[in-house]
Amino acid sequence: MAGNIKIVVCKTSEEVAKKCAGMFIEQVRNKPASVLGFATGSTPEKTYAEIARLSKAEKVSFAKVTSFNLDEYWGLDGDHDQSYRYFMNDKLFNHIDIRTWNTNVLNGKARFPAVECQAYEDKIVSVGGVDLWILGIGNNGHIAFNEPGSPVDSRTRLVSLTQSTIESNSDGRFFKNANEVPRCALSTGIGTIRDAKKLVLLATGAKKADAVAKAVEGAFSPDVPASLLQDHPDCTFILDTDSASKLKK
Ligand code: F6R
């Protein structure tokens, strides 16, 4: 499948961040009560700094925004410095006027994961769905913690992490060694993500080049979860030159 994915290639990761932050600011300027989807990881960090800067500089308020995050490590509570709740507070929420009670991150300590996951799905529906969701991509093509093999219609659920994801998240950027990385996570599904009205996936660095090329130009297949975005009506990949280096076109 050739796919509908729109590609924007930028010279630097700073430019990627500016483009993506600009999309979020425009979204909130045009619809102050937007429902936004966020991701964690290294890639969106500069975008979050730029959103915070622009929100102040251009006086765009996030006070009416509701947000949902893609995923959370199973077994970590929000105060743990490697939890995705902690990451979001630290990198974005503490720097804009979004109301904490309007920010939704799955509870990694939930007693009944299936109940937590269904409630998350229901909450997304009850606020009218996600308007704009930012995504990263794993070296193995994963989106959120939907590892290769995840079905196109998967919903929020408890999942196991692959060895490749455990290793890339313990390369010193996050956890110090692989033993510290939780083996499971709560993750929105590919179906959950595909329901968003607009998607923007960011990738930077040569390590992502293979996954990006397969996602955009390879088969529509659960083997490369990001390829399952090819038929989304409004999905843009914002790439730097390194991550775009293996694209044929
Ligand atoms: C995080 C997430 C993951 C990351 C991916 C890339 O919420 O959903 O899919 O987006 O693992 O991570 P980085 O940006 O650290 O390379």
Tab-separated table of C-alpha atoms and ligand atoms in Angstrom:
chain	number	residue	atom	x	y	z
A	1	MET	CA	0.000	0.000	0.000
A	2	ALA	CA	1.457	3.377	-0.986
A	3	GLY	CA	-0.435	5.010	1.856
A	4	ASN	CA	-1.643	8.485	2.700
A	5	ILE	CA	1.115	9.414	5.111
A	6	LYS	CA	2.295	12.983	4.522
A	7	ILE	CA	6.048	13.434	4.938
A	8	VAL	CA	7.767	16.592	6.131
A	9	VAL	CA	11.564	16.471	6.247
A	10	CYS	CA	13.425	19.033	8.356
A	11	LYS	CA	17.151	19.713	8.528
A	12	THR	CA	17.445	19.393	12.317
A	13	SER	CA	15.611	18.005	15.333
A	14	GLU	CA	15.068	21.621	16.459
A	15	GLU	CA	13.180	22.279	13.242
A	16	VAL	CA	11.118	19.101	13.784
A	17	ALA	CA	10.188	20.404	17.242
A	18	LYS	CA	9.226	23.838	15.882
A	19	LYS	CA	6.981	22.360	13.179
A	20	CYS	CA	5.234	20.009	15.566
A	21	ALA	CA	4.858	22.558	18.382
A	22	GLY	CA	3.383	24.967	15.836
A	23	MET	CA	0.715	22.372	14.952
A	24	PHE	CA	-0.257	21.983	18.619
A	25	ILE	CA	-0.379	25.735	19.224
A	26	GLU	CA	-2.555	26.241	16.127
A	27	GLN	CA	-4.852	23.411	17.238
A	28	VAL	CA	-5.386	24.981	20.671
A	29	ARG	CA	-5.672	28.514	19.283
A	30	ASN	CA	-8.444	27.361	16.913
A	31	LYS	CA	-10.152	25.104	19.464
A	32	PRO	CA	-9.281	25.990	23.084
A	33	ALA	CA	-11.104	22.912	24.421
A	34	SER	CA	-9.084	20.540	22.235
A	35	VAL	CA	-8.437	16.951	23.210
A	36	LEU	CA	-4.714	16.317	22.758
A	37	GLY	CA	-2.750	13.087	22.766
A	38	PHE	CA	0.813	13.024	24.047
A	39	ALA	CA	3.766	10.635	23.885
A	40	THR	CA	6.860	10.254	26.046
A	41	GLY	CA	10.439	9.307	25.116
A	42	SER	CA	13.393	11.417	23.971
A	43	THR	CA	11.965	12.477	20.633
A	44	PRO	CA	9.150	14.828	21.764
A	45	GLU	CA	11.158	16.551	24.535
A	46	LYS	CA	12.196	19.517	22.370
A	47	THR	CA	8.645	19.810	21.042
A	48	TYR	CA	7.296	20.073	24.588
A	49	ALA	CA	9.822	22.800	25.451
A	50	GLU	CA	8.755	24.671	22.325
A	51	ILE	CA	5.026	24.268	23.079
A	52	ALA	CA	5.654	25.720	26.559
A	53	ARG	CA	7.642	28.618	25.093
A	54	LEU	CA	5.062	29.402	22.412
A	55	SER	CA	2.134	29.075	24.780
A	56	LYS	CA	3.627	31.872	26.920
A	57	ALA	CA	4.980	34.000	24.071
A	58	GLU	CA	1.767	33.862	22.037
A	59	LYS	CA	-0.602	33.713	25.022
A	60	VAL	CA	-2.283	30.489	23.950
A	61	SER	CA	-3.965	28.994	26.992
A	62	PHE	CA	-4.224	25.233	27.609
A	63	ALA	CA	-6.677	25.739	30.487
A	64	LYS	CA	-9.554	24.112	28.589
A	65	VAL	CA	-7.494	21.308	27.021
A	66	THR	CA	-7.981	17.649	27.958
A	67	SER	CA	-5.071	15.287	27.322
A	68	PHE	CA	-4.438	11.567	27.078
A	69	ASN	CA	-1.050	9.865	27.060
A	70	LEU	CA	-0.187	6.824	25.016
A	71	ASP	CA	1.085	4.530	27.726
A	72	GLU	CA	2.526	3.922	31.194
A	73	TYR	CA	4.875	1.333	32.680
A	74	TRP	CA	3.072	-1.358	34.597
A	75	GLY	CA	4.029	-1.310	38.279
A	76	LEU	CA	5.307	2.285	38.468
A	77	ASP	CA	3.279	4.941	40.236
A	78	GLY	CA	3.184	8.517	39.042
A	79	ASP	CA	5.802	9.699	41.548
A	80	HIS	CA	8.440	7.314	40.194
A	81	ASP	CA	10.949	9.369	38.213
A	82	GLN	CA	10.800	6.923	35.277
A	83	SER	CA	7.010	6.890	35.106
A	84	TYR	CA	5.406	8.553	32.151
A	85	ARG	CA	3.174	10.639	34.466
A	86	TYR	CA	6.332	12.061	36.050
A	87	PHE	CA	7.855	12.685	32.594
A	88	MET	CA	4.787	14.585	31.384
A	89	ASN	CA	4.589	16.764	34.499
A	90	ASP	CA	8.286	17.505	34.273
A	91	LYS	CA	8.571	18.139	30.533
A	92	LEU	CA	5.259	19.794	29.751
A	93	PHE	CA	2.372	19.998	32.204
A	94	ASN	CA	4.304	21.998	34.842
A	95	HIS	CA	5.207	24.588	32.194
A	96	ILE	CA	1.792	25.351	30.690
A	97	ASP	CA	-1.562	26.213	32.252
A	98	ILE	CA	-3.199	22.835	31.524
A	99	ARG	CA	-5.258	21.704	34.543
A	100	THR	CA	-3.832	18.563	36.169
A	101	TRP	CA	-7.308	17.073	36.525
A	102	ASN	CA	-7.727	17.294	32.735
A	103	THR	CA	-4.536	15.309	32.062
A	104	ASN	CA	-5.005	11.564	31.726
A	105	VAL	CA	-2.155	9.084	32.059
A	106	LEU	CA	-2.886	5.394	32.612
A	107	ASN	CA	-2.352	4.311	36.219
A	108	GLY	CA	0.541	1.839	36.253
A	109	LYS	CA	-0.492	0.720	39.730
A	110	ALA	CA	-4.148	0.074	38.931
A	111	ARG	CA	-5.428	-2.936	40.829
A	112	PHE	CA	-7.472	-4.201	37.899
A	113	PRO	CA	-5.684	-3.367	34.627
A	114	ALA	CA	-8.577	-4.407	32.394
A	115	VAL	CA	-10.915	-2.043	34.276
A	116	GLU	CA	-8.371	0.794	34.093
A	117	CYS	CA	-7.914	0.256	30.353
A	118	GLN	CA	-11.641	0.119	29.560
A	119	ALA	CA	-12.243	3.267	31.639
A	120	TYR	CA	-9.514	5.029	29.639
A	121	GLU	CA	-11.142	4.047	26.330
A	122	ASP	CA	-14.532	5.189	27.636
A	123	LYS	CA	-13.144	8.509	28.793
A	124	ILE	CA	-11.621	9.232	25.375
A	125	VAL	CA	-15.014	8.570	23.772
A	126	SER	CA	-16.872	10.639	26.389
A	127	VAL	CA	-14.852	13.779	25.541
A	128	GLY	CA	-15.447	13.345	21.802
A	129	GLY	CA	-12.191	11.617	20.791
A	130	VAL	CA	-8.659	12.918	20.366
A	131	ASP	CA	-8.206	15.863	17.975
A	132	LEU	CA	-4.425	15.659	17.566
A	133	TRP	CA	-2.099	12.965	18.866
A	134	ILE	CA	1.716	13.103	18.797
A	135	LEU	CA	3.546	9.794	18.372
A	136	GLY	CA	7.116	8.547	18.400
A	137	ILE	CA	8.342	5.353	16.739
A	138	GLY	CA	10.463	2.565	18.201
A	139	ASN	CA	13.512	1.186	16.395
A	140	ASN	CA	11.341	-1.898	15.762
A	141	GLY	CA	8.467	0.178	14.357
A	142	HIS	CA	6.342	0.173	17.510
A	143	ILE	CA	3.913	2.971	18.311
A	144	ALA	CA	3.014	3.489	21.967
A	145	PHE	CA	3.887	0.032	23.384
A	146	ASN	CA	2.232	-1.763	20.476
A	147	GLU	CA	5.059	-4.094	19.630
A	148	PRO	CA	5.330	-5.975	16.291
A	149	GLY	CA	2.363	-8.333	15.928
A	150	SER	CA	-0.125	-5.961	17.583
A	151	PRO	CA	-3.449	-6.065	15.744
A	152	VAL	CA	-4.758	-3.079	13.831
A	153	ASP	CA	-7.910	-3.045	15.971
A	154	SER	CA	-6.144	-3.424	19.358
A	155	ARG	CA	-7.434	-1.278	22.209
A	156	THR	CA	-5.934	-0.131	25.528
A	157	ARG	CA	-4.561	-3.149	27.402
A	158	LEU	CA	-1.745	-4.660	29.439
A	159	VAL	CA	1.129	-5.620	27.116
A	160	SER	CA	4.590	-7.181	27.374
A	161	LEU	CA	7.618	-5.245	26.151
A	162	THR	CA	9.996	-6.838	23.662
A	163	GLN	CA	13.684	-7.298	24.452
A	164	SER	CA	14.532	-4.640	21.834
A	165	THR	CA	12.337	-2.052	23.585
A	166	ILE	CA	13.716	-2.988	27.014
A	167	GLU	CA	17.242	-2.511	25.679
A	168	SER	CA	16.585	0.794	23.940
A	169	ASN	CA	14.954	2.193	27.088
A	170	SER	CA	17.935	1.168	29.240
A	171	ASP	CA	20.669	2.742	27.117
A	172	GLY	CA	21.353	5.365	29.776
A	173	ARG	CA	18.718	7.865	28.577
A	174	PHE	CA	16.107	6.480	30.946
A	175	PHE	CA	16.760	3.366	33.035
A	176	LYS	CA	20.412	2.620	33.893
A	177	ASN	CA	20.212	-1.071	33.062
A	178	ALA	CA	17.796	-3.529	31.522
A	179	ASN	CA	16.945	-5.142	34.892
A	180	GLU	CA	15.290	-1.921	36.045
A	181	VAL	CA	12.919	-1.685	33.064
A	182	PRO	CA	9.416	-2.990	33.796
A	183	ARG	CA	8.538	-5.960	31.584
A	184	CYS	CA	4.957	-4.826	30.988
A	185	ALA	CA	3.044	-1.634	30.328
A	186	LEU	CA	-0.473	-0.362	29.912
A	187	SER	CA	-0.760	0.879	26.352
A	188	THR	CA	-3.395	2.382	24.152
A	189	GLY	CA	-3.978	0.149	21.146
A	190	ILE	CA	-3.437	0.736	17.476
A	191	GLY	CA	-7.219	1.030	17.092
A	192	THR	CA	-7.276	3.659	19.864
A	193	ILE	CA	-4.569	5.675	18.117
A	194	ARG	CA	-6.141	5.319	14.662
A	195	ASP	CA	-9.368	6.815	16.027
A	196	ALA	CA	-7.646	10.193	16.550
A	197	LYS	CA	-8.733	12.816	14.024
A	198	LYS	CA	-5.160	13.878	13.306
A	199	LEU	CA	-1.846	12.141	13.965
A	200	VAL	CA	1.678	13.482	13.877
A	201	LEU	CA	4.592	11.083	14.245
A	202	LEU	CA	8.076	12.425	14.978
A	203	ALA	CA	11.349	10.648	14.271
A	204	THR	CA	14.904	11.888	14.543
A	205	GLY	CA	18.265	10.185	14.130
A	206	ALA	CA	19.654	7.450	11.892
A	207	LYS	CA	18.555	4.671	14.290
A	208	LYS	CA	14.967	5.316	13.213
A	209	ALA	CA	15.632	5.285	9.449
A	210	ASP	CA	14.784	1.603	8.883
A	211	ALA	CA	11.569	1.736	10.892
A	212	VAL	CA	10.477	4.944	9.148
A	213	ALA	CA	11.130	3.520	5.660
A	214	LYS	CA	9.216	0.323	6.467
A	215	ALA	CA	6.336	2.252	8.034
A	216	VAL	CA	5.920	4.584	5.068
A	217	GLU	CA	6.925	2.467	2.075
A	218	GLY	CA	6.642	-1.122	3.313
A	219	ALA	CA	3.635	-3.414	3.609
A	220	PHE	CA	0.600	-2.475	5.712
A	221	SER	CA	1.363	-5.055	8.378
A	222	PRO	CA	1.283	-5.644	12.145
A	223	ASP	CA	4.957	-6.650	11.774
A	224	VAL	CA	5.669	-2.916	11.634
A	225	PRO	CA	2.978	-1.331	13.801
A	226	ALA	CA	3.572	2.206	12.456
A	227	SER	CA	2.727	0.961	8.942
A	228	LEU	CA	-0.836	0.542	10.224
A	229	LEU	CA	-1.139	4.340	10.009
A	230	GLN	CA	-0.845	4.246	6.196
A	231	ASP	CA	-4.603	4.422	5.637
A	232	HIS	CA	-5.269	7.076	8.299
A	233	PRO	CA	-6.969	10.098	6.688
A	234	ASP	CA	-4.741	12.690	8.367
A	235	CYS	CA	-1.338	11.441	9.426
A	236	THR	CA	1.913	13.396	9.028
A	237	PHE	CA	5.429	12.155	9.772
A	238	ILE	CA	7.813	14.985	10.670
A	239	LEU	CA	11.349	13.681	10.204
A	240	ASP	CA	14.898	14.969	10.309
A	241	THR	CA	17.199	14.160	7.388
A	242	ASP	CA	18.804	11.213	9.225
A	243	SER	CA	15.555	9.418	10.029
A	244	ALA	CA	14.316	10.105	6.469
A	245	SER	CA	17.533	8.842	4.864
A	246	LYS	CA	16.187	5.423	3.830
A	247	LEU	CA	12.993	6.686	2.181
A	248	LYS	CA	13.101	6.070	-1.566
A	249	LYS	CA	11.025	9.101	-2.560
B	1	F6R	C1	6.231	6.562	24.454
B	1	F6R	C2	5.938	5.707	23.327
B	1	F6R	C3	6.989	5.025	22.536
B	1	F6R	C4	8.080	5.972	22.011
B	1	F6R	C5	9.111	5.212	21.192
B	1	F6R	C6	10.247	6.115	20.763
B	1	F6R	O1	5.049	7.097	25.009
B	1	F6R	O2	4.807	5.546	23.086
B	1	F6R	O3	6.389	4.389	21.447
B	1	F6R	O4	7.491	6.971	21.249
B	1	F6R	O5	9.618	4.153	21.925
B	1	F6R	O6	10.949	6.540	21.884
B	1	F6R	P1	12.116	7.604	21.785
B	1	F6R	O7	11.481	8.902	21.394
B	1	F6R	O8	12.694	7.669	23.166
B	1	F6R	O9	13.071	7.120	20.750
